[in-house]
Coordinates of C-alpha atoms and ligand atoms in Angstrom, one line a residue:
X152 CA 218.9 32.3 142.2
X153 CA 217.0 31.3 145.3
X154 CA 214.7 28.3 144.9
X155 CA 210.8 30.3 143.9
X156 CA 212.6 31.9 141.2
X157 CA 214.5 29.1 139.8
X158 CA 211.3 27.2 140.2
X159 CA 209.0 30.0 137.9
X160 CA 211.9 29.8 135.5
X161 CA 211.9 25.9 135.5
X162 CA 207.8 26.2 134.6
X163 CA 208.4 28.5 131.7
X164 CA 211.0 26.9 130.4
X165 CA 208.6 23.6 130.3
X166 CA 205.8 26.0 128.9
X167 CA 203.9 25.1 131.9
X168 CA 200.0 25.3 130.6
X169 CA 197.3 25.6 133.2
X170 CA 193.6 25.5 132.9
X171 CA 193.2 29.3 133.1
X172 CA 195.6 29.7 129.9
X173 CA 193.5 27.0 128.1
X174 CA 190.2 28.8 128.8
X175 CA 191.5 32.0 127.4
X176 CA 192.3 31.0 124.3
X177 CA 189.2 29.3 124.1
X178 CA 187.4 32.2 124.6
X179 CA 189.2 34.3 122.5
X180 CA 188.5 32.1 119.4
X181 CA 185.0 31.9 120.1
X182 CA 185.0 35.1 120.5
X183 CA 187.0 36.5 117.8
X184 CA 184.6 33.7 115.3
X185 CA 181.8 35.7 117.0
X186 CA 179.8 32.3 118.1
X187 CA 177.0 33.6 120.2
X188 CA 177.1 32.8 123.6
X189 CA 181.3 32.0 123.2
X190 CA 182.6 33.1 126.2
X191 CA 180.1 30.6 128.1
X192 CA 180.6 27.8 125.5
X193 CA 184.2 28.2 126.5
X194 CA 184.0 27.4 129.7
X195 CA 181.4 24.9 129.1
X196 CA 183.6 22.6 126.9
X197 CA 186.9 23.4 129.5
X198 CA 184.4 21.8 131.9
X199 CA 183.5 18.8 129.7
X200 CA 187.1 17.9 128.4
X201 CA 188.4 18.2 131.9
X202 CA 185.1 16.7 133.6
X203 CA 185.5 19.6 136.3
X204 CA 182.7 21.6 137.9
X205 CA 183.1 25.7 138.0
X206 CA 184.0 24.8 141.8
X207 CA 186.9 22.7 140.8
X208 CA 188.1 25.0 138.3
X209 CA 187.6 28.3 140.5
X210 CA 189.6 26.7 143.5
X211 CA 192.6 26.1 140.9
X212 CA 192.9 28.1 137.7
X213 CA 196.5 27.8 137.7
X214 CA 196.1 24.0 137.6
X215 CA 198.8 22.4 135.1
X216 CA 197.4 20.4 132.4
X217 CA 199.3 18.5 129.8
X218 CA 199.4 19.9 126.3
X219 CA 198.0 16.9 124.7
X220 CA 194.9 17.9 127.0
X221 CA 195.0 21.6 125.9
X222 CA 195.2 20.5 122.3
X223 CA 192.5 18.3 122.4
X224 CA 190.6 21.2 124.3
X225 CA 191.4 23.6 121.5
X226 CA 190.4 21.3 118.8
X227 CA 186.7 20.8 120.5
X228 CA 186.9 24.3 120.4
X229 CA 187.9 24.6 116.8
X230 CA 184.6 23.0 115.8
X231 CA 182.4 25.1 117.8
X232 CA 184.5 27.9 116.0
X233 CA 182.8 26.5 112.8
X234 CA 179.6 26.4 114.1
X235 CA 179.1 23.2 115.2
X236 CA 176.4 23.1 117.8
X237 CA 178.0 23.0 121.7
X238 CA 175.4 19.8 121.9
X239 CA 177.0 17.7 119.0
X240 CA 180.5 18.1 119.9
X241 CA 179.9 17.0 123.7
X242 CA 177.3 14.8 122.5
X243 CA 175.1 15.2 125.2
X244 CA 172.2 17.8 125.9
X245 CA 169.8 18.1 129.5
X246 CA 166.4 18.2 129.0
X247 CA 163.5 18.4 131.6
X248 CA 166.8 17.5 134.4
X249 CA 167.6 14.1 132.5
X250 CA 170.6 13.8 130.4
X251 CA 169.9 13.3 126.9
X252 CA 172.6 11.8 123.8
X253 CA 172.2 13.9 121.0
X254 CA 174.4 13.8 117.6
X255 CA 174.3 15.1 114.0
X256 CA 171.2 14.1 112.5
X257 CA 168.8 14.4 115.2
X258 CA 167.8 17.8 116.7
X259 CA 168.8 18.8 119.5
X260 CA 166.1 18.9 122.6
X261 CA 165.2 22.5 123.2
X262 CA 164.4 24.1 126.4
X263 CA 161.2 25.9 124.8
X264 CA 159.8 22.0 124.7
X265 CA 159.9 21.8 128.1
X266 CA 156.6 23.4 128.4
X267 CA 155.2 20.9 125.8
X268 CA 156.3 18.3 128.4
X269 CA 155.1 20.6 131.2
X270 CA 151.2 20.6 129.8
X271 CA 151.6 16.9 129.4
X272 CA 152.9 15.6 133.0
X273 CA 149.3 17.5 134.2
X274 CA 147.5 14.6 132.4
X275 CA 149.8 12.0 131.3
X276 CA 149.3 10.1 134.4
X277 CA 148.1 5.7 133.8
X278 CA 148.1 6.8 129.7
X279 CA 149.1 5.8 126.8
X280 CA 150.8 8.0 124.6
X281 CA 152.0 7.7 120.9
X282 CA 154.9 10.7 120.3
X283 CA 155.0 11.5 116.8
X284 CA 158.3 12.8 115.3
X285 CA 160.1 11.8 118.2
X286 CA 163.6 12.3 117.8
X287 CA 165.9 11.8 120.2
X288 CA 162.7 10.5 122.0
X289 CA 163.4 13.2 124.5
X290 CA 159.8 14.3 125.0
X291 CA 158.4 10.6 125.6
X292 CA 161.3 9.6 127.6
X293 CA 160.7 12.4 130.0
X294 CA 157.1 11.6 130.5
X295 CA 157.8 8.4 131.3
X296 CA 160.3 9.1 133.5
X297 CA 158.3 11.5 135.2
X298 CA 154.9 11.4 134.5
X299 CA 153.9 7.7 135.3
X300 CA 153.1 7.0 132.3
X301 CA 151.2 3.7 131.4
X302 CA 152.7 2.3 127.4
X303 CA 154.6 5.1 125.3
X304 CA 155.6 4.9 122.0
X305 CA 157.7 7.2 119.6
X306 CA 157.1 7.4 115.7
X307 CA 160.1 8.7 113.5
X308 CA 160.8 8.8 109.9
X309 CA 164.5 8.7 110.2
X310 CA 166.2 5.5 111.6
X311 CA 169.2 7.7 113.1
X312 CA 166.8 9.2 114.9
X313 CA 165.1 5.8 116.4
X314 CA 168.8 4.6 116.7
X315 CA 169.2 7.3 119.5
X316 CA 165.8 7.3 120.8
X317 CA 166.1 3.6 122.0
X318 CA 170.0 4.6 123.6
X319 CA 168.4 7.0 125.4
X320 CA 165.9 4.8 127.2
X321 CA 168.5 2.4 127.4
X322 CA 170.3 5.2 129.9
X323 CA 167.4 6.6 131.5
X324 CA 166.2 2.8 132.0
X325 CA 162.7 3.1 130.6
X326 CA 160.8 0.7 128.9
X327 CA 159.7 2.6 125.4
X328 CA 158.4 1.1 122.2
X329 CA 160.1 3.0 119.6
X330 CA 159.1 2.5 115.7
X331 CA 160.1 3.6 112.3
X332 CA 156.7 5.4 110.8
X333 CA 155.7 8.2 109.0
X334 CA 153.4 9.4 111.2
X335 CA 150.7 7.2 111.6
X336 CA 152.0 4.8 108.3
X337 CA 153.3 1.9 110.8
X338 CA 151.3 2.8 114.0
X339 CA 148.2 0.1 114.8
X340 CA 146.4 1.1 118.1
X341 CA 144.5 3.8 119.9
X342 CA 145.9 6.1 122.3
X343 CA 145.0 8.6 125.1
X344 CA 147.8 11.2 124.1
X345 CA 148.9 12.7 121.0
X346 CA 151.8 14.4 121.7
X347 CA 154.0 15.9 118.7
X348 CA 156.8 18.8 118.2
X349 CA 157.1 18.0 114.2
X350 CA 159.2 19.9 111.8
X351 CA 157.2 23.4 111.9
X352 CA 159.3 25.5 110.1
X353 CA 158.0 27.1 106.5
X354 CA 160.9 26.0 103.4
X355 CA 161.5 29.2 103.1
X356 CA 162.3 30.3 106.4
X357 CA 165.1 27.6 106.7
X358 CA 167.9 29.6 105.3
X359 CA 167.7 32.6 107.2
X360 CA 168.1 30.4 110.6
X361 CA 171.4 30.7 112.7
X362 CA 174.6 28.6 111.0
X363 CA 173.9 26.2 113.9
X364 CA 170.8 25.4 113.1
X365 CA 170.5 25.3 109.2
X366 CA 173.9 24.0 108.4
X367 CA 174.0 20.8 111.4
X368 CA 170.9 20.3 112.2
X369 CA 168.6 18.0 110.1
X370 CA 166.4 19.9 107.8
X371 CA 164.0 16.7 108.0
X372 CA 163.4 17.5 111.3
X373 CA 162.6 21.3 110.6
X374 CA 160.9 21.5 107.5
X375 CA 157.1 21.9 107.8
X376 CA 156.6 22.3 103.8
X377 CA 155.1 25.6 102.5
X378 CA 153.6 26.9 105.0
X379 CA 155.1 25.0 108.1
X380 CA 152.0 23.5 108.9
X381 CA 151.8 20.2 106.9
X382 CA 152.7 17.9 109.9
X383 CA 149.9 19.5 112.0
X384 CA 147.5 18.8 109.1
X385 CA 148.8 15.1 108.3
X386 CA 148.5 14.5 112.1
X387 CA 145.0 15.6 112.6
X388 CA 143.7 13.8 109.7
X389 CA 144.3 10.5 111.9
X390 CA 142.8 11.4 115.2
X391 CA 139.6 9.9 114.6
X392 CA 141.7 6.8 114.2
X393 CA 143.9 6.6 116.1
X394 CA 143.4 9.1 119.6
X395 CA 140.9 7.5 122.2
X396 CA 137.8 9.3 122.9
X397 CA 138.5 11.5 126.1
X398 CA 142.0 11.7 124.7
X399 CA 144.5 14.8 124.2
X400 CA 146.4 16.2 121.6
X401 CA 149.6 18.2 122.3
X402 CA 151.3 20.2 119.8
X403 CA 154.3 22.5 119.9
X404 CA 154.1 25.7 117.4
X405 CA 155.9 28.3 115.8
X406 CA 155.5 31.9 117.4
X407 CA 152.9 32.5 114.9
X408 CA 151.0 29.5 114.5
X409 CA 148.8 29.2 117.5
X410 CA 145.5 30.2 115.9
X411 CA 146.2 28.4 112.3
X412 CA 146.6 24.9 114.5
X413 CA 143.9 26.0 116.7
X414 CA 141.7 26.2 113.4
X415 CA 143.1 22.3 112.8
X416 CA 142.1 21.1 115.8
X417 CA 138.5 22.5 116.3
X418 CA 137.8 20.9 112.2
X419 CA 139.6 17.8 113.2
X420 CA 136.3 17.8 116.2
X421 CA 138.7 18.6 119.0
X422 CA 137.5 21.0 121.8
X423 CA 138.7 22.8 125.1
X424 CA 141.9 24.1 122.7
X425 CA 144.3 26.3 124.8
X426 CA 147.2 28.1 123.1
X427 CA 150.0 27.9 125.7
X428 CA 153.2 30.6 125.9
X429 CA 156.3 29.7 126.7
X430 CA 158.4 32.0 128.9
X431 CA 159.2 34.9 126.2
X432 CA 155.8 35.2 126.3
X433 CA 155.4 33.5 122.4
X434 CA 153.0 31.2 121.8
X435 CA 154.4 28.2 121.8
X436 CA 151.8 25.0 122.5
X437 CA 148.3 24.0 121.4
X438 CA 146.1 21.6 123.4
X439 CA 142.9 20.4 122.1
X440 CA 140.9 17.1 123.9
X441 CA 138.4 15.1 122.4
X442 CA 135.7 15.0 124.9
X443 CA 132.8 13.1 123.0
X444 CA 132.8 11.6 119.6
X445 CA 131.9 14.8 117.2
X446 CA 132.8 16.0 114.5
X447 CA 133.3 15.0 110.7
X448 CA 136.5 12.5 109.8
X449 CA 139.1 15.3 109.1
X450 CA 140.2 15.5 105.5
Ligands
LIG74 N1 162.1 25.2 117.7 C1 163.0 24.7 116.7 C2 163.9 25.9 116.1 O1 163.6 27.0 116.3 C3 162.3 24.1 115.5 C4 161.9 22.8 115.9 C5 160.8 22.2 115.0 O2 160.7 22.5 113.8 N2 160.1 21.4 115.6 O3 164.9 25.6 115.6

């Protein structure tokens, strides 16, 4: 036997594994489980338990990795094979370019909130801004990051929540008042910005979301009540309290919302409301600023 063959036969004898062989069964699991998007989650979690880029991995697929690094590939992709969302089993989710911690019982940033964010940064400049239902803290933490920002603070109902809120400006090295509150029950001052993407979802929707969605994520941070809109009420009842005159209010909606929170905002004495898309071309954001003191105390 000359020395390549006895070689090949050496590598199969040790059940050589390389990182191509890992992928493919990963993607043939997801796959075969039919998780949307599998094939990409694949690769995705090949990349995070072997902290490679595509680069890396496209210069050397036949890399050998150990099998304890396969298995412990294969079980991260064993939960995503139950549905686990990609973002609690890395732990980690980008939002707005900054890198966010998420985990089970706080949702997951989405990129549809972006363009809350967006609307804000064209404003949020030397203000202050109270984030209601801020979760992970993700949209307060990005527009102090990047919208120079004066004081920000983030209102949650669920500790968990404020737990991972306050890591995450501990990473991103921002100075955030975080505080446990529903809604306005623990906040005190005046601000310049309302910003809020509350649970929005009607009960009766929640079932007939994805797996991901209804069976990881927190319903607390989905459920808008009857008819999805009891957040946007609750919230507007306080902006004679607590938004500044010459402040903004910025909302993120459901598809079909946009004109039943516009309603909210115009009674609640707001004015210059814009309903925003996002890039499906859904409604997605309501703006409303309070230009003058107008308007009866919402009820
Ligand atoms: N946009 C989220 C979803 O579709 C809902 C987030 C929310 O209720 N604020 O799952």
């Amino acid at each position: 036997m000359d020395s390549i063959a006895s070689k090949i036969v050496v590598c199969m004898g040790n059940n050589m594994i390389t990182l191509q062989d890992a992928l493919k069964k990963g993607k043939k699991n997801l796959i075969e489980n039919k998780i949307e998007n599998g094939e990409h989650d694949a690769w995705l979690l090949l990349a995070f338990q072997f902290k490679i880029s595509k680069a890396v991995y496209l210069a050397e697929p036949l890399k050998e990795i150990s099998q304890e690094a396969c298995d412990a590939y294969l079980s991260l992709i064993e939960k995503r094979s139950r549905h686990i969302p990609l973002q609690y089993i890395t732990g980690e989710q980008e939002f707005m370019g900054l890198d966010f911690l998420v985990r089970e019982g706080v949702l997951i940033p989405r990129q549809d909130t972006e363009i809350l964010v967006m609307e804000a940064l064209k404003v949020s400049k030397g203000k202050e801004v109270l984030d209601i239902c801020t979760g992970s803290g993700c949209i307060l933490l990005s527009l102090m990051k990047l919208g120079g920002i004066k004081q920000g603070t983030g209102a949650d109902i669920s500790e968990k929540a404020l737990e991972t809120a306050r890591e995450n400006a501990k990473r991103l090295e921002v100075t955030a008042e975080f505080c446990k509150s529903d809604i306005y029950s623990h906040i005190n001052k005046k601000y310049d910005i309302i910003i809020s993407n509350p649970p929005y979802i009607p009960t009766g929707i929640i079932p007939t979301l994805m797996e991901e969605v209804k069976d990881y994520e927190p319903v607390i941070a989905l459920d808008g009540k009857e008819d999805g809109l009891y957040f946007y009420r609750e919230i507007c009842k306080g902006l004679q309290e607590f938004l500044n005159t010459g402040g903004y209010v910025f909302f993120e909606i459901g598809y079909d919302q946009g004109e039943a929170v516009k309603e909210l905002l115009l009674k609640a004495g707001m004015d210059n409301i814009k309903i925003i898309k996002d890039l499906a071309g859904l409604d997605r954001v309501v703006t409303g600023r309070w230009n003058e003191k107008k308007g009866e105390p919402f009820t």
